[in-house]
CSV table of C-alpha atoms and ligand atoms in Angstrom, one decimal:
chain,number,residue,atom,x,y,z
O,291,MET,CA,111.3,106.2,96.5
O,292,THR,CA,108.1,107.2,97.9
O,293,ASP,CA,105.1,109.2,96.7
O,294,PHE,CA,105.2,112.8,95.6
O,295,ALA,CA,101.9,113.8,97.1
O,296,THR,CA,100.1,117.1,96.3
O,297,HIS,CA,100.3,120.2,98.5
O,298,ALA,CA,96.7,119.6,99.5
O,299,ASP,CA,98.1,116.4,101.4
O,300,ALA,CA,100.4,118.5,103.3
O,301,ILE,CA,97.7,120.0,105.4
O,302,ALA,CA,95.6,116.8,105.6
O,303,PRO,CA,95.1,115.3,108.9
O,304,GLY,CA,96.1,111.8,109.7
O,305,PHE,CA,100.0,111.8,110.1
O,306,ILE,CA,101.7,111.6,113.4
O,307,GLU,CA,104.0,114.3,114.0
O,308,LYS,CA,106.6,112.9,116.4
O,309,ARG,CA,109.0,116.1,116.6
O,310,PRO,CA,107.8,119.4,115.8
O,311,LEU,CA,109.9,122.0,113.6
O,312,GLN,CA,113.0,122.9,115.7
O,313,ARG,CA,115.2,126.1,115.3
O,314,TYR,CA,118.5,125.4,113.7
O,315,VAL,CA,121.7,125.8,115.9
O,316,ALA,CA,125.1,126.0,114.0
O,317,PRO,CA,127.6,123.5,115.2
O,318,THR,CA,130.6,124.8,117.2
O,319,LYS,CA,133.1,122.1,116.7
O,320,PRO,CA,133.5,119.7,113.8
O,321,SER,CA,131.7,116.3,114.0
O,322,LEU,CA,133.5,113.0,113.3
O,323,VAL,CA,130.2,111.4,112.3
O,324,GLY,CA,130.4,110.3,108.6
O,325,SER,CA,134.2,110.5,108.6
O,326,SER,CA,136.3,108.0,106.5
O,327,ARG,CA,139.1,106.1,108.0
O,328,ALA,CA,141.6,108.6,106.5
O,329,ALA,CA,139.8,111.6,107.9
O,330,LEU,CA,139.7,110.0,111.5
O,331,ALA,CA,143.4,109.3,111.2
O,332,GLU,CA,144.0,113.0,110.3
O,333,ALA,CA,141.8,114.2,113.2
O,334,LEU,CA,143.8,112.0,115.6
O,335,SER,CA,147.0,113.3,114.2
O,336,GLY,CA,145.7,116.9,114.8
O,337,ILE,CA,145.3,116.3,118.4
O,338,GLY,CA,148.7,114.7,118.9
O,339,VAL,CA,148.1,111.0,118.8
O,340,PRO,CA,151.4,109.3,117.8
O,341,GLU,CA,151.5,107.8,114.5
O,342,ARG,CA,152.1,104.1,115.7
O,343,GLN,CA,148.7,104.2,117.7
O,344,ARG,CA,146.8,105.8,115.0
O,345,ARG,CA,145.7,102.7,113.1
O,346,MET,CA,144.4,100.9,116.1
O,347,ARG,CA,142.6,104.0,117.5
O,348,VAL,CA,140.9,104.5,114.2
O,349,GLN,CA,139.7,100.9,114.2
O,350,GLN,CA,138.3,101.5,117.7
O,351,ILE,CA,136.7,104.6,116.9
O,352,TRP,CA,135.2,103.2,113.7
O,353,HIS,CA,133.5,100.5,115.6
O,354,TRP,CA,132.0,102.9,118.2
O,355,LEU,CA,130.8,105.3,115.4
O,356,TYR,CA,129.3,102.8,112.9
O,357,VAL,CA,128.6,99.5,114.7
O,358,ARG,CA,127.5,100.8,118.1
O,359,GLY,CA,126.3,104.2,117.1
O,360,ALA,CA,127.9,106.0,120.0
O,361,GLN,CA,126.5,109.4,120.7
O,362,SER,CA,129.3,110.6,123.1
O,363,PHE,CA,133.0,110.1,123.6
O,364,ASP,CA,132.3,108.8,127.0
O,365,GLU,CA,130.7,105.7,125.5
O,366,MET,CA,134.0,104.7,123.9
O,367,THR,CA,135.2,102.7,126.7
O,368,THR,CA,138.0,101.0,124.8
O,369,LEU,CA,139.9,104.4,124.5
O,370,SER,CA,141.8,105.8,127.5
O,371,LYS,CA,140.2,108.6,129.4
O,372,ASP,CA,142.6,111.1,128.3
O,373,LEU,CA,142.1,110.3,124.6
O,374,ARG,CA,138.3,110.5,125.1
O,375,ALA,CA,138.8,113.9,126.9
O,376,ALA,CA,141.0,115.2,124.1
O,377,LEU,CA,138.5,114.2,121.4
O,378,ALA,CA,135.6,115.7,123.3
O,379,GLN,CA,137.6,118.9,123.5
O,380,HIS,CA,138.1,119.3,119.7
O,381,PHE,CA,135.3,117.4,118.1
O,382,THR,CA,131.5,116.2,118.5
O,383,LEU,CA,129.6,113.3,117.4
O,384,ALA,CA,126.7,115.6,116.2
O,385,ARG,CA,124.4,114.3,113.5
O,386,PRO,CA,122.6,116.5,110.9
O,387,GLN,CA,120.1,118.5,112.9
O,388,VAL,CA,116.5,117.0,112.7
O,389,ALA,CA,114.3,119.9,112.1
O,390,ALA,CA,111.1,117.8,111.9
O,391,GLU,CA,110.3,114.1,112.0
O,392,GLN,CA,107.2,112.7,110.4
O,393,ILE,CA,105.7,109.0,110.7
O,394,SER,CA,103.2,108.0,108.2
O,395,VAL,CA,100.3,105.7,109.0
O,396,ASP,CA,101.9,103.1,106.8
O,397,GLY,CA,105.2,103.2,108.7
O,398,THR,CA,107.1,105.5,106.3
O,399,ARG,CA,109.2,108.1,108.2
O,400,LYS,CA,110.5,111.3,107.0
O,401,TRP,CA,113.3,113.5,108.4
O,402,LEU,CA,113.8,117.0,107.4
O,403,LEU,CA,117.5,117.8,108.1
O,404,GLN,CA,119.3,121.0,108.5
O,405,LEU,CA,122.8,121.5,107.5
O,406,PRO,CA,125.4,124.2,108.0
O,407,GLY,CA,124.9,127.1,105.6
O,408,GLU,CA,122.1,129.5,105.2
O,409,ILE,CA,120.4,131.6,102.6
O,410,ASP,CA,117.9,134.4,103.3
O,411,GLY,CA,117.9,133.4,107.0
O,412,ARG,CA,117.1,129.8,106.1
O,413,PRO,CA,119.3,126.9,106.8
O,414,HIS,CA,120.2,124.4,104.2
O,415,GLU,CA,117.8,121.5,104.3
O,416,VAL,CA,117.5,118.1,102.8
O,417,GLU,CA,115.3,115.1,103.4
O,418,CYS,CA,115.8,111.6,104.2
O,419,VAL,CA,112.9,109.0,104.0
O,420,TYR,CA,112.7,105.6,105.4
O,421,ILE,CA,110.4,103.0,103.8
O,422,PRO,CA,109.7,99.7,105.7
O,423,GLU,CA,108.6,96.7,103.7
O,424,ALA,CA,108.1,93.1,104.5
O,425,ASP,CA,111.4,91.8,103.6
O,426,ARG,CA,113.6,95.0,103.7
O,427,GLY,CA,113.8,98.6,105.0
O,428,THR,CA,114.9,101.1,102.5
O,429,LEU,CA,116.5,104.5,103.2
O,430,CYS,CA,116.1,107.2,100.5
O,431,ILE,CA,119.0,109.7,101.0
O,432,SER,CA,120.0,112.8,99.4
O,433,SER,CA,123.2,114.1,97.6
O,434,GLN,CA,122.6,117.9,97.2
O,435,VAL,CA,120.5,120.6,98.7
O,436,GLY,CA,118.1,121.2,95.7
O,437,CYS,CA,119.3,120.4,92.2
O,438,THR,CA,120.6,122.2,89.2
O,439,LEU,CA,119.0,120.2,86.6
O,440,ASN,CA,115.4,121.4,86.2
O,441,CYS,CA,113.6,118.4,85.0
O,442,THR,CA,110.2,119.6,84.2
O,443,PHE,CA,108.1,117.1,86.2
O,444,CYS,CA,110.2,117.3,89.3
O,445,HIS,CA,109.7,119.6,92.2
O,446,THR,CA,113.3,119.5,93.5
O,447,GLY,CA,114.4,120.9,90.3
O,448,THR,CA,112.4,124.1,90.9
O,449,GLN,CA,114.2,124.9,94.1
O,450,ARG,CA,116.6,127.8,94.0
O,451,LEU,CA,119.0,126.8,96.7
O,452,VAL,CA,121.7,124.4,95.7
O,453,ARG,CA,124.9,123.1,97.3
O,454,ASN,CA,126.6,119.7,97.3
O,455,LEU,CA,126.5,117.6,100.4
O,456,THR,CA,129.9,116.7,101.9
O,457,ALA,CA,130.8,112.9,102.1
O,458,GLU,CA,130.3,113.2,105.9
O,459,GLU,CA,126.8,114.6,105.4
O,460,ILE,CA,126.0,111.7,103.0
O,461,ALA,CA,127.1,109.1,105.3
O,462,SER,CA,125.4,110.8,108.4
O,463,GLN,CA,122.0,110.3,107.1
O,464,VAL,CA,122.4,106.5,107.5
O,465,VAL,CA,123.8,107.1,111.0
O,466,LEU,CA,120.8,109.4,111.8
O,467,ALA,CA,118.2,106.8,110.6
O,468,ARG,CA,119.8,104.2,112.6
O,469,ASP,CA,119.6,106.3,115.7
O,470,GLY,CA,115.8,107.1,114.9
O,471,LEU,CA,115.0,103.5,114.3
O,472,ASP,CA,117.0,102.1,117.2
O,473,ASP,CA,118.9,100.2,114.7
O,474,TRP,CA,122.4,99.8,116.2
O,475,HIS,CA,124.2,96.6,117.1
O,476,ARG,CA,123.4,95.3,120.5
O,477,GLU,CA,126.0,93.1,122.5
O,478,SER,CA,123.1,90.8,123.6
O,479,ALA,CA,122.2,90.3,119.9
O,480,GLY,CA,125.1,88.0,119.3
O,481,SER,CA,123.8,84.4,118.9
O,482,GLY,CA,125.7,83.7,115.7
O,483,GLU,CA,122.5,84.6,113.6
O,484,PRO,CA,122.9,87.5,111.3
O,485,GLU,CA,121.3,90.5,112.8
O,486,LYS,CA,118.0,91.6,111.3
O,487,ARG,CA,118.5,95.4,110.4
O,488,GLN,CA,115.7,97.9,109.9
O,489,VAL,CA,117.9,99.8,107.3
O,490,SER,CA,118.9,97.0,104.9
O,491,ASN,CA,118.9,99.0,101.6
O,492,ILE,CA,119.9,102.5,100.4
O,493,VAL,CA,118.6,104.3,97.4
O,494,MET,CA,120.2,107.5,96.5
O,495,MET,CA,117.1,108.9,95.1
O,496,GLY,CA,116.5,111.9,97.3
O,497,MET,CA,117.3,115.4,96.5
O,498,GLY,CA,120.1,116.2,94.0
O,499,GLU,CA,121.9,114.6,91.2
O,500,PRO,CA,124.5,112.3,92.7
O,501,LEU,CA,126.9,112.3,89.7
O,502,TYR,CA,127.2,116.1,89.9
O,503,ASN,CA,128.8,115.5,93.3
O,504,PHE,CA,130.7,112.6,92.5
O,505,GLU,CA,133.7,112.4,95.1
O,506,ALA,CA,131.5,113.2,98.1
O,507,VAL,CA,129.0,110.5,97.0
O,508,ARG,CA,131.8,108.0,96.3
O,509,ASP,CA,133.5,108.6,99.7
O,510,GLY,CA,130.2,108.8,101.7
O,511,LEU,CA,128.9,105.6,100.1
O,512,ASN,CA,132.3,103.8,100.7
O,513,VAL,CA,131.8,104.6,104.6
O,514,VAL,CA,128.2,103.2,104.3
O,515,ALA,CA,129.2,100.0,102.6
O,516,ASP,CA,132.3,99.3,104.8
O,517,GLY,CA,131.9,95.8,106.2
O,518,GLU,CA,133.3,96.6,109.6
O,519,GLY,CA,130.9,99.4,110.1
O,520,LEU,CA,127.5,100.5,108.7
O,521,SER,CA,128.0,97.4,106.6
O,522,ILE,CA,125.2,97.9,103.9
O,523,SER,CA,126.5,95.9,101.0
O,524,LYS,CA,127.0,97.6,97.5
O,525,ARG,CA,124.6,95.4,96.1
O,526,ARG,CA,122.0,96.8,98.3
O,527,ILE,CA,122.8,100.4,97.5
O,528,THR,CA,121.3,102.0,94.5
O,529,LEU,CA,122.4,105.3,93.0
O,530,SER,CA,120.0,107.0,90.6
O,531,THR,CA,121.1,109.4,87.9
O,532,SER,CA,119.2,111.5,85.3
O,533,GLY,CA,121.9,110.5,82.9
O,534,VAL,CA,125.3,112.2,83.5
O,535,VAL,CA,126.8,110.0,80.8
O,536,PRO,CA,130.6,110.8,81.5
O,537,GLN,CA,130.3,109.8,85.0
O,538,ILE,CA,128.5,106.6,84.6
O,539,SER,CA,131.3,104.1,83.9
O,540,ARG,CA,133.3,105.9,86.8
O,541,ALA,CA,130.4,105.2,89.2
O,542,GLY,CA,130.8,101.6,88.3
O,543,THR,CA,134.5,101.4,88.9
O,544,GLU,CA,135.0,103.8,91.7
O,545,ILE,CA,131.7,103.2,93.6
O,546,GLY,CA,130.4,99.8,92.4
O,547,VAL,CA,126.9,100.3,93.6
O,548,MET,CA,123.6,99.3,91.7
O,549,LEU,CA,122.7,101.7,88.9
O,550,ALA,CA,119.2,103.4,88.4
O,551,VAL,CA,118.8,105.6,85.4
O,552,SER,CA,115.9,108.1,85.1
O,553,LEU,CA,114.9,107.3,81.6
O,554,HIS,CA,111.2,108.5,81.3
O,555,ALA,CA,111.1,108.7,77.6
O,556,VAL,CA,111.9,106.7,74.4
O,557,THR,CA,112.6,109.6,72.0
O,558,ASP,CA,115.1,112.4,72.2
O,559,ASP,CA,112.3,115.0,71.6
O,560,VAL,CA,110.2,113.8,74.5
O,561,ARG,CA,113.2,113.3,76.8
O,562,ASN,CA,114.6,116.8,75.9
O,563,ALA,CA,111.4,118.2,77.2
O,564,LEU,CA,111.3,116.3,80.4
O,565,VAL,CA,115.1,115.9,81.3
O,566,PRO,CA,116.8,118.9,79.8
O,567,LEU,CA,120.1,117.2,80.5
O,568,ASN,CA,119.2,114.8,77.5
O,569,ARG,CA,120.2,117.9,75.1
O,570,LYS,CA,123.8,117.2,76.4
O,571,TYR,CA,123.8,113.4,76.6
O,572,PRO,CA,121.1,112.0,74.2
O,573,LEU,CA,119.4,108.7,74.6
O,574,ALA,CA,121.8,106.7,72.4
O,575,GLU,CA,124.9,107.8,74.4
O,576,LEU,CA,123.1,107.1,77.6
O,577,LEU,CA,121.9,103.6,76.7
O,578,GLU,CA,125.4,102.9,75.5
O,579,ALA,CA,126.8,104.0,79.0
O,580,CYS,CA,124.2,101.7,80.6
O,581,ARG,CA,125.1,98.6,78.3
O,582,ASN,CA,128.9,99.2,79.4
O,583,TYR,CA,128.2,99.8,83.1
O,584,PRO,CA,131.0,97.9,84.9
O,585,GLY,CA,129.7,94.7,86.6
O,586,LEU,CA,126.4,94.5,84.7
O,587,SER,CA,125.0,91.1,84.6
O,588,ASN,CA,121.8,89.3,85.0
O,589,ALA,CA,122.3,89.2,88.7
O,590,ARG,CA,123.2,93.0,88.7
O,591,ARG,CA,120.6,94.6,86.4
O,592,VAL,CA,120.4,98.3,85.8
O,593,THR,CA,117.0,99.8,86.8
O,594,PHE,CA,115.3,102.2,84.4
O,595,GLU,CA,113.0,104.5,86.0
O,596,TYR,CA,110.0,105.6,84.0
O,597,VAL,CA,107.5,108.3,85.4
O,598,MET,CA,104.1,107.8,83.9
O,599,LEU,CA,102.8,111.1,82.5
O,600,ARG,CA,99.3,111.0,80.9
O,601,GLY,CA,99.5,111.7,77.1
O,602,ILE,CA,103.2,112.4,77.1
O,603,ASN,CA,105.1,109.1,77.4
O,604,ASP,CA,102.7,106.5,78.4
O,605,SER,CA,101.3,105.1,75.0
O,606,LEU,CA,101.4,101.5,74.2
O,607,ALA,CA,103.7,102.4,71.3
O,608,ASP,CA,106.0,104.0,73.8
O,609,ALA,CA,106.0,100.7,75.9
O,610,ARG,CA,107.0,98.8,72.8
O,611,ALA,CA,109.7,101.2,71.8
O,612,LEU,CA,111.0,101.1,75.4
O,613,VAL,CA,111.4,97.3,75.2
O,614,ARG,CA,113.2,97.7,71.6
O,615,LEU,CA,115.3,100.4,73.1
O,616,ILE,CA,116.8,98.6,76.1
O,617,LYS,CA,117.1,95.2,74.2
O,618,GLY,CA,120.2,93.4,75.3
O,619,ILE,CA,120.7,95.3,78.6
O,620,PRO,CA,120.1,93.3,81.8
O,621,ALA,CA,117.6,95.4,83.1
O,622,LYS,CA,114.3,96.1,85.1
O,623,ILE,CA,111.9,98.8,84.7
O,624,ASN,CA,110.4,100.7,87.5
O,625,LEU,CA,107.3,102.6,86.5
O,626,ILE,CA,106.6,105.6,88.8
O,627,PRO,CA,103.1,107.0,88.9
O,628,PHE,CA,103.6,110.8,88.6
O,629,ASN,CA,103.1,112.7,91.6
O,630,PRO,CA,101.9,116.2,91.0
O,631,TRP,CA,102.9,119.2,92.9
O,632,PRO,CA,101.5,122.8,93.0
O,633,GLY,CA,102.0,124.4,89.6
O,634,SER,CA,103.3,121.2,87.9
O,635,LYS,CA,101.9,121.0,84.3
O,636,TYR,CA,101.6,117.3,84.1
O,637,GLU,CA,99.1,114.6,85.0
O,638,CYS,CA,99.5,111.0,86.1
O,639,SER,CA,98.5,108.5,83.7
O,640,ASP,CA,95.4,106.5,84.2
O,641,TRP,CA,95.8,103.3,86.3
O,642,SER,CA,94.5,101.1,83.5
O,643,GLN,CA,97.0,102.6,81.2
O,644,ILE,CA,99.9,102.1,83.6
O,645,GLU,CA,98.7,98.5,83.8
O,646,LYS,CA,98.7,97.9,80.2
O,647,PHE,CA,102.1,99.6,79.8
O,648,SER,CA,103.5,97.4,82.5
O,649,GLU,CA,102.2,94.3,80.9
O,650,ILE,CA,103.9,94.9,77.5
O,651,VAL,CA,107.2,95.6,79.3
O,652,PHE,CA,106.7,92.4,81.5
O,653,ASN,CA,105.7,90.2,78.6
O,654,ALA,CA,109.0,91.3,76.9
O,655,GLY,CA,110.7,89.6,79.9
O,656,TYR,CA,111.5,92.6,82.2
O,657,ALA,CA,110.4,92.9,85.6
O,658,SER,CA,108.1,96.0,85.7
O,659,PRO,CA,107.0,96.8,89.1
O,660,VAL,CA,104.8,99.9,89.6
O,661,ARG,CA,106.2,101.8,92.6
O,662,THR,CA,103.3,102.0,95.1
O,663,PRO,CA,102.8,105.4,96.8
O,664,ARG,CA,104.1,105.3,100.3
O,665,GLY,CA,103.8,107.8,103.0
O,666,ARG,CA,101.2,109.9,101.2
O,667,ASP,CA,100.0,111.6,104.3
O,668,ILE,CA,103.5,112.9,105.3
O,669,LEU,CA,104.5,114.0,101.8
O,670,ALA,CA,107.2,111.4,102.0
O,671,ALA,CA,108.6,112.2,98.5
O,672,CYS,CA,112.3,113.3,98.9
O,673,GLY,CA,112.1,117.0,98.4
O,674,GLN,CA,108.6,117.5,99.1
O,675,LEU,CA,108.2,118.9,102.7
O,676,LYS,CA,111.1,121.4,102.1
O,677,SER,CA,109.6,122.5,98.9
O,678,ALA,CA,106.1,122.7,100.2
O,679,SER,CA,107.2,125.0,103.2
O,680,GLU,CA,109.5,127.0,101.0
O,681,LYS,CA,107.1,127.8,98.4
O,682,LEU,CA,104.1,128.7,100.4
O,683,SER,CA,103.2,132.2,101.4
O,684,ALA,CA,103.9,133.4,104.8
O,685,PRO,CA,100.4,132.8,106.2
O,686,GLU,CA,100.3,129.4,104.6
O,687,ARG,CA,103.7,128.6,106.1
O,688,LEU,CA,102.4,129.6,109.5
O,689,ALA,CA,99.3,127.3,109.1
O,690,LEU,CA,101.5,124.6,108.1
O,691,ARG,CA,103.8,124.8,111.1
O,692,ALA,CA,100.9,125.2,113.4
O,693,MET,CA,99.6,121.9,111.8
O,694,ALA,CA,102.9,120.3,112.4
O,695,LEU,CA,103.1,121.4,116.1
O,696,THR,CA,99.7,119.7,116.7
O,697,ASP,CA,99.6,116.1,117.4
Y,924,SAH,N1,118.5,113.2,90.6
Y,924,SAH,C1,118.4,111.8,90.6
Y,924,SAH,C2,117.9,111.2,91.7
Y,924,SAH,C3,116.8,111.8,92.4
Y,924,SAH,S1,115.0,111.8,91.8
Y,924,SAH,C4,117.6,111.5,89.2
Y,924,SAH,O1,116.9,112.1,88.6
Y,924,SAH,O2,117.6,110.2,88.9
Y,924,SAH,C5,114.5,110.0,92.0
Y,924,SAH,C6,113.4,109.7,91.0
Y,924,SAH,O3,112.2,110.3,91.2
Y,924,SAH,C7,113.9,110.1,89.5
Y,924,SAH,O4,113.6,109.0,88.8
Y,924,SAH,C8,113.0,111.1,89.1
Y,924,SAH,O5,112.9,111.4,87.8
Y,924,SAH,C9,111.7,110.8,89.9
Y,924,SAH,N2,110.7,112.0,90.2
Y,924,SAH,C10,111.1,113.3,90.3
Y,924,SAH,N3,110.0,114.0,90.3
Y,924,SAH,C11,108.9,113.0,90.4
Y,924,SAH,C12,107.5,113.4,90.3
Y,924,SAH,N4,106.9,114.4,90.5
Y,924,SAH,N5,106.8,112.1,90.4
Y,924,SAH,C13,107.2,110.9,90.2
Y,924,SAH,N6,108.7,110.7,90.1
Y,924,SAH,C14,109.5,111.8,90.1
Y,925,SF4,FE1,117.3,116.9,89.8
Y,925,SF4,FE2,116.6,114.3,89.5
Y,925,SF4,FE3,114.7,116.2,90.1
Y,925,SF4,FE4,115.8,116.0,87.6
Y,925,SF4,S1,114.6,114.5,88.6
Y,925,SF4,S2,115.5,117.9,88.7
Y,925,SF4,S3,117.9,115.4,88.1
Y,925,SF4,S4,116.4,115.6,91.3
């Protein structure tokens, strides 16, 4: 997760706009990108590939799609010319359309993606953010267009437009990032050494509540984690939920990725005000579900996210209560400085307060990193660019667009 910068930053100079805003063009044929093995087999059956050949063809196409990053059927040289032609006649290898790409001075990249579907003449949009660090590269992906949950400190929750992403759209975000970062397997790379990948970790912390789109998230992440394809191990994939208690154990058994929970408060009163879903699934139930998360151990801890809001949840008594609350759960705490947005009613805690809070948690034996703001100059917080452009008046939007078109 990156920084949720303010609107003022949206028109601050300093970022590099690599690709200006593009007009959305609806796809004509279905894309195979993001498909599971079963969906590929079905596609092959639909164009008349005999059953006895399908398994092998699926394996071959899988390799081209998810190891080599093929962008055209012509590249798939292990397939016959006839099959390549038949595939091209019925399908594409289109990725989600990149409406804009921005690169921060700190190397963080943000893609604004347009997906099929439209409301009031605007295509459906989500964001995908890449955050490079010394020892890893993390891709923050989205699960829904907008979010139905209305957490009071979150900009995404104020967006009107909501739809679930398909499994293919979820996996495609990783494909698209590998394209953009030139991060595909090269034949020449093979020297026995494991390849160093730019995208090594995935966090599902973009737009949307992943456990409200369970099946698509499960199927999409299974494509991402497949060891013969995109190959990002489940230990390097983290799913963040605001606390959809009945789905948490299922997430452990059916998806098996690392769990992050947006806790943000230590009493039901405060959490009800911040995360309205808490009225349905209160703290005690949420913590019980975390305690029982399948596969939890000291090597596979749950991450509790805690947004630091001045005067709301940041007292030292809150820090001590937090430690008591999670006692016995193998956990780490991720303290997130609040990132304000236009119209938000909260302020970020003082830095000294965040440090004192973090110290109490750390001294109780929990790792308590404070998430450093990244990509501030490009509003790299998931949901931010879309929100910024959607909520501005028409003249403001024009000014932002003009800015985006200037290098
Ligand atoms: N819907 C999921 C995942 C997306 S949000 C969830 O809520 O967990 C990813 C994280 O960013 C969550 O912990 C969320 O609470 C936090 N977040 C949202 N708005 C924020 C803001 N303005 N400042 C800081 N963190 C924020
Ligand atoms: Fe939705 Fe998460 Fe934002 Fe809450 S914090 S509104 S669940 S995206």
